[in-house]
CSV table of C-alpha atoms in Angstrom, one decimal:
chain,number,residue,atom,x,y,z
A,1,MET,CA,136.8,105.0,-84.6
A,2,VAL,CA,133.2,105.2,-85.7
A,3,VAL,CA,131.0,107.5,-83.6
A,4,ARG,CA,127.2,107.3,-84.0
A,5,TRP,CA,125.3,110.5,-83.7
A,6,LEU,CA,121.5,111.0,-83.5
A,7,VAL,CA,120.1,114.5,-84.1
A,8,THR,CA,116.5,115.2,-83.2
A,9,GLY,CA,114.7,118.1,-84.8
A,10,ALA,CA,116.9,117.6,-87.8
A,11,GLY,CA,114.7,119.7,-90.1
A,12,GLY,CA,114.9,122.9,-88.1
A,13,LEU,CA,117.2,125.9,-88.3
A,14,LEU,CA,119.9,124.4,-86.2
A,15,GLY,CA,119.3,120.7,-86.8
A,16,ARG,CA,120.1,121.1,-90.5
A,17,ASP,CA,123.5,122.7,-89.8
A,18,VAL,CA,124.3,120.1,-87.1
A,19,CYS,CA,123.6,117.3,-89.6
A,20,ALA,CA,125.6,119.1,-92.3
A,21,ARG,CA,128.6,119.5,-90.0
A,22,LEU,CA,128.5,115.9,-88.9
A,23,ALA,CA,128.4,114.8,-92.5
A,24,ARG,CA,131.9,116.3,-93.0
A,25,LEU,CA,133.3,114.6,-89.8
A,26,ASP,CA,135.5,111.6,-90.4
A,27,GLY,CA,134.2,108.5,-88.7
A,28,ALA,CA,130.7,109.9,-88.0
A,29,GLU,CA,127.6,107.9,-88.7
A,30,VAL,CA,124.7,110.4,-88.6
A,31,THR,CA,121.0,109.8,-88.2
A,32,GLY,CA,118.9,113.0,-88.5
A,33,LEU,CA,115.3,112.6,-87.4
A,34,LEU,CA,112.5,115.0,-88.3
A,35,ARG,CA,109.5,115.6,-86.2
A,36,ARG,CA,107.5,113.1,-88.3
A,37,ASP,CA,110.2,110.5,-87.6
A,38,LEU,CA,110.4,111.0,-83.9
A,39,ASP,CA,108.0,112.9,-81.6
A,40,ILE,CA,110.1,113.5,-78.5
A,41,THR,CA,107.0,113.8,-76.3
A,42,GLN,CA,106.6,110.0,-76.7
A,43,ALA,CA,108.9,108.1,-74.3
A,44,ARG,CA,108.3,104.8,-76.0
A,45,ALA,CA,109.2,106.2,-79.4
A,46,ILE,CA,112.4,107.6,-78.0
A,47,ARG,CA,113.5,104.3,-76.5
A,48,ALA,CA,112.7,102.6,-79.8
A,49,ALA,CA,114.8,105.1,-81.7
A,50,LEU,CA,117.8,104.8,-79.5
A,51,HIS,CA,117.5,101.0,-79.6
A,52,ALA,CA,117.4,101.0,-83.4
A,53,HIS,CA,120.2,103.5,-84.0
A,54,ARG,CA,122.4,102.9,-80.9
A,55,PRO,CA,123.9,106.4,-80.8
A,56,ASP,CA,126.9,107.4,-78.9
A,57,VAL,CA,125.8,111.0,-78.8
A,58,VAL,CA,122.3,112.5,-79.1
A,59,VAL,CA,121.9,116.1,-80.0
A,60,ASN,CA,118.5,117.4,-79.1
A,61,CYS,CA,117.5,120.2,-81.5
A,62,ALA,CA,113.8,119.5,-81.2
A,63,ALA,CA,111.9,122.3,-79.4
A,64,TRP,CA,108.8,124.4,-79.2
A,65,THR,CA,110.2,127.8,-80.3
A,66,ALA,CA,107.0,129.9,-80.7
A,67,THR,CA,107.7,132.1,-77.7
A,68,ASP,CA,104.4,134.1,-77.8
A,69,ASP,CA,102.2,131.1,-78.5
A,70,ALA,CA,103.6,129.4,-75.4
A,71,GLU,CA,101.8,132.0,-73.2
A,72,THR,CA,98.5,130.6,-74.2
A,73,HIS,CA,99.7,127.0,-74.8
A,74,GLU,CA,102.1,126.5,-71.9
A,75,ASP,CA,101.1,122.8,-71.4
A,76,ALA,CA,101.9,122.1,-75.0
A,77,ALA,CA,105.2,123.9,-74.9
A,78,ALA,CA,106.1,122.1,-71.7
A,79,ARG,CA,105.4,118.7,-73.3
A,80,VAL,CA,108.1,119.4,-76.0
A,81,ASN,CA,110.6,121.5,-74.0
A,82,ALA,CA,110.4,119.8,-70.6
A,83,ASP,CA,108.9,116.3,-71.0
A,84,GLY,CA,110.7,115.7,-74.2
A,85,PRO,CA,114.2,116.2,-72.7
A,86,ARG,CA,113.2,114.2,-69.7
A,87,HIS,CA,112.3,111.2,-71.9
A,88,LEU,CA,115.5,111.7,-73.8
A,89,ALA,CA,117.6,111.8,-70.7
A,90,ALA,CA,115.9,108.6,-69.4
A,91,ALA,CA,116.6,106.7,-72.6
A,92,CYS,CA,120.2,108.0,-72.8
A,93,ALA,CA,120.7,106.8,-69.2
A,94,GLU,CA,119.6,103.4,-70.2
A,95,SER,CA,121.7,103.2,-73.4
A,96,GLY,CA,124.8,105.0,-72.2
A,97,ALA,CA,124.6,107.7,-74.8
A,98,ARG,CA,125.7,111.3,-74.1
A,99,LEU,CA,123.0,113.9,-74.5
A,100,LEU,CA,123.6,117.4,-75.8
A,101,HIS,CA,120.4,119.4,-75.1
A,102,LEU,CA,119.8,122.9,-76.5
A,103,SER,CA,118.3,125.5,-74.2
A,104,SER,CA,117.9,129.3,-74.2
A,105,ASN,CA,119.0,132.6,-72.6
A,106,TYR,CA,115.3,133.0,-71.8
A,107,VAL,CA,115.8,130.9,-68.7
A,108,PHE,CA,117.1,134.2,-67.2
A,109,SER,CA,114.9,137.2,-66.4
A,110,GLY,CA,117.3,139.6,-68.2
A,111,ASP,CA,116.7,142.3,-65.6
A,112,ARG,CA,120.3,143.2,-64.9
A,113,GLU,CA,123.2,144.3,-67.1
A,114,GLY,CA,126.3,142.2,-67.8
A,115,PRO,CA,126.8,138.7,-69.1
A,116,ARG,CA,125.1,135.9,-67.1
A,117,ALA,CA,127.3,133.1,-66.0
A,118,GLU,CA,126.5,129.4,-66.5
A,119,ASP,CA,125.9,128.9,-62.8
A,120,ASP,CA,123.8,132.1,-62.2
A,121,ARG,CA,120.4,131.5,-60.8
A,122,PRO,CA,117.7,131.3,-63.5
A,123,GLY,CA,114.5,133.2,-63.3
A,124,PRO,CA,112.4,133.1,-66.6
A,125,ARG,CA,109.9,135.8,-67.3
A,126,ASN,CA,107.7,133.9,-69.7
A,127,ALA,CA,106.1,130.5,-70.3
A,128,TYR,CA,108.7,129.6,-73.0
A,129,GLY,CA,111.5,130.3,-70.6
A,130,ARG,CA,109.8,128.2,-67.9
A,131,SER,CA,109.5,125.3,-70.2
A,132,LYS,CA,113.1,125.5,-71.3
A,133,LEU,CA,114.3,125.7,-67.7
A,134,ALA,CA,112.3,122.6,-66.8
A,135,GLY,CA,114.0,120.8,-69.7
A,136,GLU,CA,117.4,121.8,-68.5
A,137,GLN,CA,116.7,120.6,-65.0
A,138,ALA,CA,115.4,117.2,-66.3
A,139,VAL,CA,118.6,116.6,-68.3
A,140,LEU,CA,121.0,117.6,-65.5
A,141,ALA,CA,119.0,115.5,-63.0
A,142,GLY,CA,118.7,112.4,-65.3
A,143,LEU,CA,122.3,112.5,-66.6
A,144,PRO,CA,124.5,114.1,-64.0
A,145,HIS,CA,127.7,112.8,-65.6
A,146,THR,CA,126.7,112.6,-69.3
A,147,GLY,CA,124.2,115.4,-69.8
A,148,TYR,CA,125.1,118.7,-71.4
A,149,VAL,CA,122.9,121.8,-71.6
A,150,VAL,CA,123.9,124.3,-74.2
A,151,ARG,CA,122.1,127.7,-73.9
A,152,THR,CA,121.9,129.7,-77.1
A,153,ALA,CA,120.2,132.8,-78.4
A,154,TRP,CA,119.3,134.9,-81.4
A,155,LEU,CA,120.0,132.2,-84.0
A,156,PHE,CA,120.3,133.0,-87.6
A,157,GLY,CA,121.0,130.7,-90.6
A,158,ALA,CA,120.1,129.7,-94.1
A,159,GLY,CA,118.0,126.7,-92.9
A,160,GLY,CA,114.9,128.6,-92.0
A,161,ARG,CA,113.3,131.9,-91.2
A,162,ASN,CA,114.9,134.1,-88.6
A,163,PHE,CA,115.4,137.8,-87.8
A,164,VAL,CA,118.2,138.4,-90.3
A,165,SER,CA,116.2,136.8,-93.1
A,166,THR,CA,113.2,139.0,-92.2
A,167,MET,CA,115.4,142.1,-92.4
A,168,ILE,CA,116.6,141.0,-95.8
A,169,ARG,CA,113.0,140.7,-97.0
A,170,LEU,CA,111.8,144.0,-95.4
A,171,GLU,CA,114.7,146.0,-96.8
A,172,ARG,CA,113.3,145.1,-100.2
A,173,GLU,CA,109.7,145.6,-99.3
A,174,ARG,CA,109.6,148.7,-97.0
A,175,ASP,CA,110.9,152.2,-97.1
A,176,HIS,CA,111.5,152.1,-93.3
A,177,VAL,CA,111.6,149.5,-90.6
A,178,GLN,CA,111.2,150.1,-86.9
A,179,VAL,CA,113.1,147.7,-84.6
A,180,VAL,CA,113.5,147.6,-80.8
A,181,ASN,CA,116.6,149.1,-79.4
A,182,ASP,CA,116.4,148.1,-75.7
A,183,GLN,CA,116.9,144.3,-75.9
A,184,ARG,CA,120.5,143.2,-75.9
A,185,GLY,CA,121.9,139.8,-77.0
A,186,GLN,CA,124.3,137.8,-79.1
A,187,PRO,CA,123.4,137.0,-82.7
A,188,THR,CA,124.6,133.4,-83.3
A,189,TRP,CA,125.1,131.7,-86.6
A,190,THR,CA,123.7,128.1,-86.6
A,191,ALA,CA,126.8,126.9,-88.5
A,192,ASP,CA,129.1,128.2,-85.8
A,193,LEU,CA,126.9,126.6,-83.1
A,194,ALA,CA,126.8,123.3,-84.9
A,195,ASP,CA,130.6,123.2,-85.0
A,196,LEU,CA,130.7,124.0,-81.3
A,197,LEU,CA,128.2,121.2,-80.5
A,198,VAL,CA,130.3,118.7,-82.5
A,199,ARG,CA,133.4,119.6,-80.6
A,200,LEU,CA,131.5,119.4,-77.3
A,201,GLY,CA,130.2,115.9,-78.2
A,202,LEU,CA,133.7,114.7,-79.1
A,203,GLY,CA,134.9,116.2,-75.8
A,204,ALA,CA,132.1,114.4,-74.0
A,205,LEU,CA,133.2,111.0,-75.5
A,206,ARG,CA,136.8,111.6,-74.6
A,207,CYS,CA,135.8,112.6,-71.1
A,208,THR,CA,137.6,116.0,-71.5
A,209,ALA,CA,134.5,118.1,-71.4
A,210,PRO,CA,132.7,118.1,-68.0
A,211,ALA,CA,129.0,117.5,-68.0
A,212,GLY,CA,126.8,120.5,-67.2
A,213,VAL,CA,125.8,123.9,-68.6
A,214,TYR,CA,127.5,125.7,-71.4
A,215,HIS,CA,126.7,128.9,-73.3
A,216,GLY,CA,126.7,128.6,-77.0
A,217,THR,CA,126.5,132.1,-78.3
A,218,SER,CA,128.7,134.4,-80.3
A,219,ARG,CA,131.2,136.8,-78.8
A,220,GLY,CA,130.2,140.5,-78.7
A,221,ALA,CA,126.7,141.8,-78.3
A,222,THR,CA,124.2,144.2,-79.9
A,223,THR,CA,120.5,145.1,-79.9
A,224,TRP,CA,117.9,144.0,-82.4
A,225,HIS,CA,118.2,147.5,-83.9
A,226,GLY,CA,122.0,147.1,-84.2
A,227,LEU,CA,121.6,143.7,-85.9
A,228,ALA,CA,119.1,145.2,-88.3
A,229,GLN,CA,121.4,148.0,-89.2
A,230,GLU,CA,124.3,145.7,-89.8
A,231,THR,CA,122.1,143.6,-92.1
A,232,PHE,CA,121.2,146.7,-94.1
A,233,ARG,CA,124.9,147.6,-94.4
A,234,LEU,CA,125.6,144.2,-95.8
A,235,LEU,CA,122.9,144.8,-98.3
A,236,ASP,CA,124.5,148.1,-99.3
A,237,ALA,CA,121.3,149.8,-98.0
A,238,ASP,CA,121.1,152.9,-95.8
A,239,PRO,CA,121.1,151.8,-92.1
A,240,GLY,CA,119.3,155.0,-91.4
A,241,ARG,CA,116.2,153.4,-92.8
A,242,VAL,CA,116.1,151.3,-89.6
A,243,GLU,CA,114.4,153.3,-86.9
A,244,SER,CA,114.7,152.5,-83.3
A,245,ILE,CA,111.7,152.0,-81.0
A,246,THR,CA,111.3,150.7,-77.4
A,247,SER,CA,109.8,147.4,-76.4
A,248,ARG,CA,106.8,149.3,-75.0
A,249,ALA,CA,106.0,150.4,-78.5
A,250,LEU,CA,105.9,146.8,-79.7
A,251,VAL,CA,103.8,144.9,-77.2
A,252,ARG,CA,104.0,141.1,-77.4
A,253,PRO,CA,102.2,138.4,-75.4
A,254,ALA,CA,105.5,137.1,-73.9
A,255,ALA,CA,107.9,139.4,-72.1
A,256,ARG,CA,111.4,139.5,-73.5
A,257,PRO,CA,114.6,139.8,-71.4
A,258,ALA,CA,116.2,143.3,-71.8
A,259,HIS,CA,119.7,141.9,-71.1
A,260,GLY,CA,120.3,138.5,-72.7
A,261,VAL,CA,124.0,138.3,-73.0
A,262,LEU,CA,125.7,135.1,-71.8
A,263,SER,CA,129.3,134.5,-70.6
A,264,HIS,CA,131.4,131.7,-71.9
A,265,ALA,CA,133.7,130.7,-69.0
A,266,ALA,CA,132.7,127.0,-69.0
A,267,TRP,CA,134.4,126.3,-72.3
A,268,ARG,CA,137.8,126.9,-70.8
A,269,ALA,CA,137.4,123.9,-68.5
A,270,ALA,CA,136.5,121.8,-71.5
A,271,GLY,CA,139.5,123.0,-73.6
A,272,ILE,CA,137.1,124.2,-76.3
A,273,GLU,CA,137.3,127.6,-78.0
A,274,PRO,CA,134.0,129.6,-77.9
A,275,ILE,CA,132.3,131.0,-80.9
A,276,ARG,CA,133.8,134.0,-82.7
A,277,HIS,CA,132.4,137.5,-82.8
A,278,TRP,CA,128.9,137.8,-84.3
A,279,ARG,CA,129.8,140.4,-86.9
A,280,ALA,CA,132.5,138.1,-88.4
A,281,ALA,CA,130.0,135.3,-88.5
A,282,LEU,CA,127.2,137.3,-90.1
A,283,SER,CA,129.5,138.6,-92.8
A,284,GLU,CA,130.6,135.1,-93.7
A,285,ALA,CA,127.0,133.7,-93.5
A,286,PHE,CA,125.4,136.5,-95.5
A,287,PRO,CA,125.7,135.3,-99.1
A,288,ALA,CA,123.9,132.1,-98.2
A,289,LEU,CA,121.3,133.9,-96.1
A,290,LEU,CA,120.6,136.3,-99.0
A,291,ALA,CA,120.3,133.4,-101.5
A,292,ALA,CA,118.0,131.4,-99.2
A,293,GLU,CA,115.7,134.3,-98.5
A,294,ARG,CA,115.3,135.1,-102.2
A,295,GLN,CA,114.1,131.5,-102.8
A,296,ARG,CA,111.5,131.6,-100.0
A,297,PRO,CA,107.8,132.4,-100.6
A,298,PRO,CA,106.5,135.6,-99.1
A,299,ALA,CA,106.0,135.6,-95.3
A,300,ALA,CA,102.9,136.8,-93.4
A,301,GLY,CA,104.5,139.6,-91.4
A,302,PRO,CA,107.7,141.2,-90.0
A,303,SER,CA,108.9,139.6,-86.8
A,304,ALA,CA,108.5,139.7,-83.0
A,305,HIS,CA,111.1,142.5,-82.8
A,306,CYS,CA,110.2,144.9,-85.6
A,307,ARG,CA,107.5,146.7,-87.4
A,308,SER,CA,107.4,148.9,-90.5
A,309,ASP,CA,105.6,152.0,-91.5
A,310,ARG,CA,103.0,150.0,-93.3
A,311,VAL,CA,102.7,146.8,-91.1
A,312,SER,CA,101.4,146.9,-87.6
A,313,ASP,CA,102.7,144.0,-85.6
């Protein structure tokens, strides 16, 4: 049986790994669309793309991901993260395609400890989170039986810049790095998430995976400081060079959730095994992450979660 897949945002950190995973799947016909190929804020363009490619499953990896910039450009972020999924849901409803839409743990406030369940009440603290929540609501309302929202967080992978790649670079450039220690989450390898999305899409087609909300994050949890220290260990560098600071010492335009851990209960109903522990994934991913970072041009600064003794963020 041939299954046609369409991936939006195929040039991004996750989109690349989704396309790579689908390329290894027997019977899959894969169309990966970059932003220049398809602007998801344009409803007419989306309908034309679905008419041309006739996908059975659409995986929406296109998103506005600049969390801080969303504070001053909320309308622009909402056009991508809210209107875009709404247009996709409407086109999928017309064509009969299943839609897998990526969302974020930032739909939660993160003001209480413990993993957040799929059906917990959202309460975003920043503009980015509000835009992602609106996108979720649009997908679930437009596709009550064939719409899937997959919340994820703390993505790392070889397909683009991310926190781990930044730590690899800063270990080489700086004597010490200061990283926040009071935000807790689940580092998630894009290759693991891509595999999970493919399994969910197949479950959707077989009608064994109920429509609704799922949490696509790794098992286990840590802080940004803990993730930085683990990265240094894998580099055979001294983890003591990673100093801990609080979020108050690193003021950003957008508030970050202190507790961003998600539960994975919904996967049991779908008969799908959740993603493995983040440490195991990071260890396997690390050679490719290291190679990719060494090939990239120098970056402008550290990251939204760290600073060094010579760079003020």
